[in-house]
PDB file of C-alpha atoms in Angstrom:
ATOM      1  CA  MET A1142      42.741 144.042 134.712  1.00 56.00           C
ATOM      2  CA  SER A1143      41.932 146.918 132.424  1.00 63.00           C
ATOM      3  CA  GLU A1144      41.353 149.891 134.800  1.00 81.00           C
ATOM      4  CA  TYR A1145      44.187 152.099 135.469  1.00 91.00           C
ATOM      5  CA  ALA A1146      44.892 155.460 137.244  1.00 90.00           C
ATOM      6  CA  PHE A1147      46.048 156.851 134.435  1.00 94.00           C
ATOM      7  CA  PRO A1148      44.515 157.124 130.603  1.00 94.00           C
ATOM      8  CA  LYS A1149      46.056 155.151 127.791  1.00 93.00           C
ATOM      9  CA  ALA A1150      48.551 157.039 125.874  1.00 93.00           C
ATOM     10  CA  THR A1151      47.398 158.346 122.256  1.00 91.00           C
ATOM     11  CA  VAL A1152      48.732 157.135 119.177  1.00 89.00           C
ATOM     12  CA  GLN A1153      50.422 160.786 118.823  1.00 91.00           C
ATOM     13  CA  HIS A1154      52.117 160.052 122.123  1.00 93.00           C
ATOM     14  CA  ARG A1155      53.096 156.622 121.258  1.00 90.00           C
ATOM     15  CA  LEU A1156      54.725 157.813 118.088  1.00 88.00           C
ATOM     16  CA  GLY A1157      56.183 160.597 119.592  1.00 92.00           C
ATOM     17  CA  GLY A1158      57.976 158.399 122.380  1.00 91.00           C
ATOM     18  CA  LYS A1159      59.151 156.122 119.494  1.00 87.00           C
ATOM     19  CA  ALA A1160      60.743 159.208 117.675  1.00 90.00           C
ATOM     20  CA  VAL A1161      62.266 160.370 120.754  1.00 93.00           C
ATOM     21  CA  ASP A1162      63.866 156.944 121.210  1.00 90.00           C
ATOM     22  CA  LEU A1163      65.272 156.593 117.641  1.00 86.00           C
ATOM     23  CA  ALA A1164      66.596 160.226 117.675  1.00 91.00           C
ATOM     24  CA  MET A1165      68.168 159.700 121.145  1.00 92.00           C
ATOM     25  CA  TYR A1166      69.562 156.219 119.413  1.00 87.00           C
ATOM     26  CA  ALA A1167      71.036 157.878 116.378  1.00 88.00           C
ATOM     27  CA  VAL A1168      72.386 160.554 118.441  1.00 93.00           C
ATOM     28  CA  THR A1169      74.274 158.660 121.002  1.00 91.00           C
ATOM     29  CA  PHE A1170      75.290 155.811 118.214  1.00 85.00           C
ATOM     30  CA  GLY A1171      72.955 153.489 120.411  1.00 85.00           C
ATOM     31  CA  ILE A1172      75.270 153.465 123.337  1.00 92.00           C
ATOM     32  CA  GLY A1173      73.757 156.063 125.548  1.00 92.00           C
ATOM     33  CA  TRP A1174      70.186 155.050 124.608  1.00 90.00           C
ATOM     34  CA  THR A1175      71.053 151.332 125.701  1.00 90.00           C
ATOM     35  CA  ILE A1176      72.574 152.331 128.923  1.00 94.00           C
ATOM     36  CA  TRP A1177      69.461 154.679 129.927  1.00 94.00           C
ATOM     37  CA  SER A1178      67.233 151.857 128.757  1.00 92.00           C
ATOM     38  CA  LEU A1179      68.872 149.143 130.937  1.00 93.00           C
ATOM     39  CA  ILE A1180      68.658 151.525 133.923  1.00 95.00           C
ATOM     40  CA  ILE A1181      64.789 152.553 133.461  1.00 96.00           C
ATOM     41  CA  TRP A1182      63.324 149.360 131.970  1.00 95.00           C
ATOM     42  CA  GLY A1183      62.511 148.230 135.656  1.00 95.00           C
ATOM     43  CA  GLN A1184      60.323 151.274 135.665  1.00 97.00           C
ATOM     44  CA  GLY A1185      58.506 150.220 132.658  1.00 96.00           C
ATOM     45  CA  GLN A1186      59.805 152.921 130.484  1.00 97.00           C
ATOM     46  CA  THR A1187      62.420 153.779 127.648  1.00 95.00           C
ATOM     47  CA  PRO A1188      63.982 156.785 127.228  1.00 96.00           C
ATOM     48  CA  GLY A1189      61.648 158.390 125.120  1.00 95.00           C
ATOM     49  CA  LYS A1190      58.624 157.216 127.444  1.00 96.00           C
ATOM     50  CA  GLN A1191      60.157 158.797 130.325  1.00 97.00           C
ATOM     51  CA  ILE A1192      60.730 161.981 128.665  1.00 97.00           C
ATOM     52  CA  LEU A1193      57.184 162.135 127.452  1.00 97.00           C
ATOM     53  CA  LYS A1194      55.855 160.766 130.680  1.00 97.00           C
ATOM     54  CA  LEU A1195      54.609 157.412 129.408  1.00 97.00           C
ATOM     55  CA  ARG A1196      54.725 154.174 131.174  1.00 97.00           C
ATOM     56  CA  VAL A1197      54.251 150.729 129.927  1.00 96.00           C
ATOM     57  CA  TYR A1198      51.995 148.679 132.476  1.00 97.00           C
ATOM     58  CA  ASP A1199      51.300 144.985 132.849  1.00 95.00           C
ATOM     59  CA  LYS A1200      47.873 144.089 131.917  1.00 94.00           C
ATOM     60  CA  THR A1201      47.456 141.379 134.298  1.00 93.00           C
ATOM     61  CA  THR A1202      48.749 143.157 137.305  1.00 94.00           C
ATOM     62  CA  GLY A1203      48.000 146.757 136.655  1.00 94.00           C
ATOM     63  CA  ARG A1204      51.407 147.830 137.768  1.00 95.00           C
ATOM     64  CA  PRO A1205      54.405 149.171 135.723  1.00 96.00           C
ATOM     65  CA  ALA A1206      55.880 146.453 133.682  1.00 96.00           C
ATOM     66  CA  LYS A1207      58.978 144.753 134.910  1.00 95.00           C
ATOM     67  CA  TRP A1208      62.562 144.673 133.340  1.00 93.00           C
ATOM     68  CA  GLY A1209      61.767 141.583 131.298  1.00 90.00           C
ATOM     69  CA  HIS A1210      58.564 142.725 129.897  1.00 90.00           C
ATOM     70  CA  MET A1211      60.280 145.785 128.544  1.00 93.00           C
ATOM     71  CA  ALA A1212      63.219 143.582 127.184  1.00 90.00           C
ATOM     72  CA  ILE A1213      61.017 141.447 125.383  1.00 89.00           C
ATOM     73  CA  ARG A1214      59.127 144.328 123.897  1.00 87.00           C
ATOM     74  CA  GLU A1215      62.253 146.290 122.906  1.00 84.00           C
ATOM     75  CA  PHE A1216      64.453 143.532 121.830  1.00 82.00           C
ATOM     76  CA  LEU A1217      62.248 140.412 121.034  1.00 78.00           C
ATOM     77  CA  LEU A1218      61.205 141.697 117.644  1.00 68.00           C
ATOM     78  CA  PRO A1219      64.295 143.466 116.559  1.00 69.00           C
ATOM     79  CA  LEU A1220      66.522 140.500 117.655  1.00 74.00           C
ATOM     80  CA  THR A1221      64.169 138.118 115.633  1.00 75.00           C
ATOM     81  CA  LEU A1222      64.785 140.172 112.516  1.00 67.00           C
ATOM     82  CA  THR A1223      68.251 140.149 112.966  1.00 68.00           C
ATOM     83  CA  VAL A1224      68.711 136.718 113.480  1.00 75.00           C
ATOM     84  CA  ALA A1225      66.477 135.901 110.528  1.00 73.00           C
ATOM     85  CA  ILE A1226      68.600 138.337 108.211  1.00 71.00           C
ATOM     86  CA  LEU A1227      71.909 136.415 109.162  1.00 72.00           C
ATOM     87  CA  PRO A1228      71.175 133.084 106.848  1.00 78.00           C
ATOM     88  CA  PHE A1229      70.581 135.566 103.937  1.00 72.00           C
ATOM     89  CA  VAL A1230      73.815 137.318 104.326  1.00 72.00           C
ATOM     90  CA  ALA A1231      75.639 134.101 104.404  1.00 74.00           C
ATOM     91  CA  VAL A1232      73.800 132.569 101.544  1.00 74.00           C
ATOM     92  CA  ALA A1233      74.407 135.518  99.455  1.00 72.00           C
ATOM     93  CA  SER A1234      78.325 135.816 100.103  1.00 72.00           C
ATOM     94  CA  ILE A1235      78.736 132.128  99.410  1.00 79.00           C
ATOM     95  CA  LEU A1236      76.392 131.365  96.332  1.00 79.00           C
ATOM     96  CA  PHE A1237      76.645 134.626  94.704  1.00 76.00           C
ATOM     97  CA  ARG A1238      79.685 136.046  93.070  1.00 78.00           C
ATOM     98  CA  ASP A1239      77.805 138.848  91.391  1.00 80.00           C
ATOM     99  CA  THR A1240      77.790 141.834  93.476  1.00 82.00           C
ATOM    100  CA  ASN A1241      74.363 142.903  92.499  1.00 83.00           C
ATOM    101  CA  THR A1242      72.788 139.646  93.210  1.00 80.00           C
ATOM    102  CA  GLN A1243      74.568 139.637  96.574  1.00 77.00           C
ATOM    103  CA  ILE A1244      72.953 143.175  97.475  1.00 79.00           C
ATOM    104  CA  LEU A1245      69.559 142.083  96.370  1.00 78.00           C
ATOM    105  CA  VAL A1246      69.414 138.816  98.370  1.00 75.00           C
ATOM    106  CA  ILE A1247      70.599 140.504 101.344  1.00 74.00           C
ATOM    107  CA  ALA A1248      68.373 143.535 101.058  1.00 77.00           C
ATOM    108  CA  LEU A1249      65.203 141.244 100.743  1.00 75.00           C
ATOM    109  CA  PRO A1250      65.117 140.310 104.434  1.00 72.00           C
ATOM    110  CA  TYR A1251      65.964 144.147 105.659  1.00 73.00           C
ATOM    111  CA  VAL A1252      62.982 145.132 103.494  1.00 78.00           C
ATOM    112  CA  ALA A1253      60.854 142.427 105.157  1.00 74.00           C
ATOM    113  CA  GLY A1254      62.056 143.434 108.654  1.00 71.00           C
ATOM    114  CA  ILE A1255      61.136 147.141 107.963  1.00 75.00           C
ATOM    115  CA  ALA A1256      57.639 146.000 106.594  1.00 78.00           C
ATOM    116  CA  VAL A1257      57.263 144.012 110.137  1.00 76.00           C
ATOM    117  CA  GLN A1258      58.293 146.945 112.115  1.00 75.00           C
ATOM    118  CA  LEU A1259      55.889 149.289 110.177  1.00 79.00           C
ATOM    119  CA  VAL A1260      52.927 146.903 110.738  1.00 81.00           C
ATOM    120  CA  ASP A1261      54.091 146.330 114.538  1.00 78.00           C
ATOM    121  CA  ALA A1262      54.242 150.171 114.925  1.00 77.00           C
ATOM    122  CA  PHE A1263      51.130 151.251 112.945  1.00 80.00           C
ATOM    123  CA  TRP A1264      48.947 148.303 114.782  1.00 83.00           C
ATOM    124  CA  ILE A1265      48.258 150.934 117.150  1.00 82.00           C
ATOM    125  CA  LEU A1266      45.927 152.554 114.755  1.00 83.00           C
ATOM    126  CA  LYS A1267      43.765 149.267 114.764  1.00 81.00           C
ATOM    127  CA  GLY A1268      40.844 149.157 117.233  1.00 73.00           C
ATOM    128  CA  SER A1269      40.328 151.244 120.153  1.00 76.00           C
ATOM    129  CA  GLU A1270      42.985 149.479 122.444  1.00 81.00           C
ATOM    130  CA  ARG A1271      46.011 151.152 120.662  1.00 82.00           C
ATOM    131  CA  ASN A1272      48.402 148.378 121.268  1.00 88.00           C
ATOM    132  CA  ARG A1273      51.167 147.292 119.137  1.00 86.00           C
ATOM    133  CA  LEU A1274      51.536 143.573 118.222  1.00 83.00           C
ATOM    134  CA  VAL A1275      54.166 143.160 120.933  1.00 84.00           C
ATOM    135  CA  ASP A1276      51.738 144.612 123.425  1.00 88.00           C
ATOM    136  CA  LYS A1277      49.540 141.954 122.691  1.00 87.00           C
ATOM    137  CA  PHE A1278      52.022 139.372 122.959  1.00 85.00           C
ATOM    138  CA  VAL A1279      53.412 140.483 126.536  1.00 89.00           C
ATOM    139  CA  LYS A1280      50.075 141.608 127.594  1.00 92.00           C
ATOM    140  CA  THR A1281      51.022 145.376 128.208  1.00 93.00           C
ATOM    141  CA  ASP A1282      49.382 148.860 127.830  1.00 94.00           C
ATOM    142  CA  VAL A1283      51.061 152.075 127.560  1.00 94.00           C
ATOM    143  CA  LEU A1284      49.524 154.843 129.945  1.00 96.00           C
ATOM    144  CA  ASN A1285      50.289 158.608 129.648  1.00 96.00           C
ATOM    145  CA  GLU A1286      51.247 159.561 133.330  1.00 96.00           C
ATOM    146  CA  ALA A1287      51.475 163.434 132.407  1.00 92.00           C
ATOM    147  CA  PRO A1288      49.493 165.644 134.523  1.00 86.00           C
ATOM    148  CA  LYS A1289      46.427 167.059 132.799  1.00 81.00           C
ATOM    149  CA  VAL A1290      46.653 170.786 132.218  1.00 72.00           C
TER     150      VAL A1290
END
């Protein structure tokens, strides 16, 4: 299903929603953002998307994404990267006594994680679909439900 009642969100709206989410996450130390997110994920939104009137839709049904879709979109990639980082931290603390080497070994996966996040975020610039990599994986679209002025 690819026809929706609302237009797809522009790149600017998508990046704006992410910026609002990151700002709210930072201001509330993650707690307020997480609680708000857990409440509204069932509506296919994050706090940033809700403020900007964006909503995630399931491509297969044409309906707003369910809580499970949102959990995968919002936590799958960060959780995967976090789990991938843990062995580097353990190896660095066990094998290397030199603090500079420990810092370097621990920093490498973080740099790789940031690179993956950037590739995912800027994937929306590729092609006309304006989808992140996680959108392709979960089969979702982000639509702009704001009324036209």
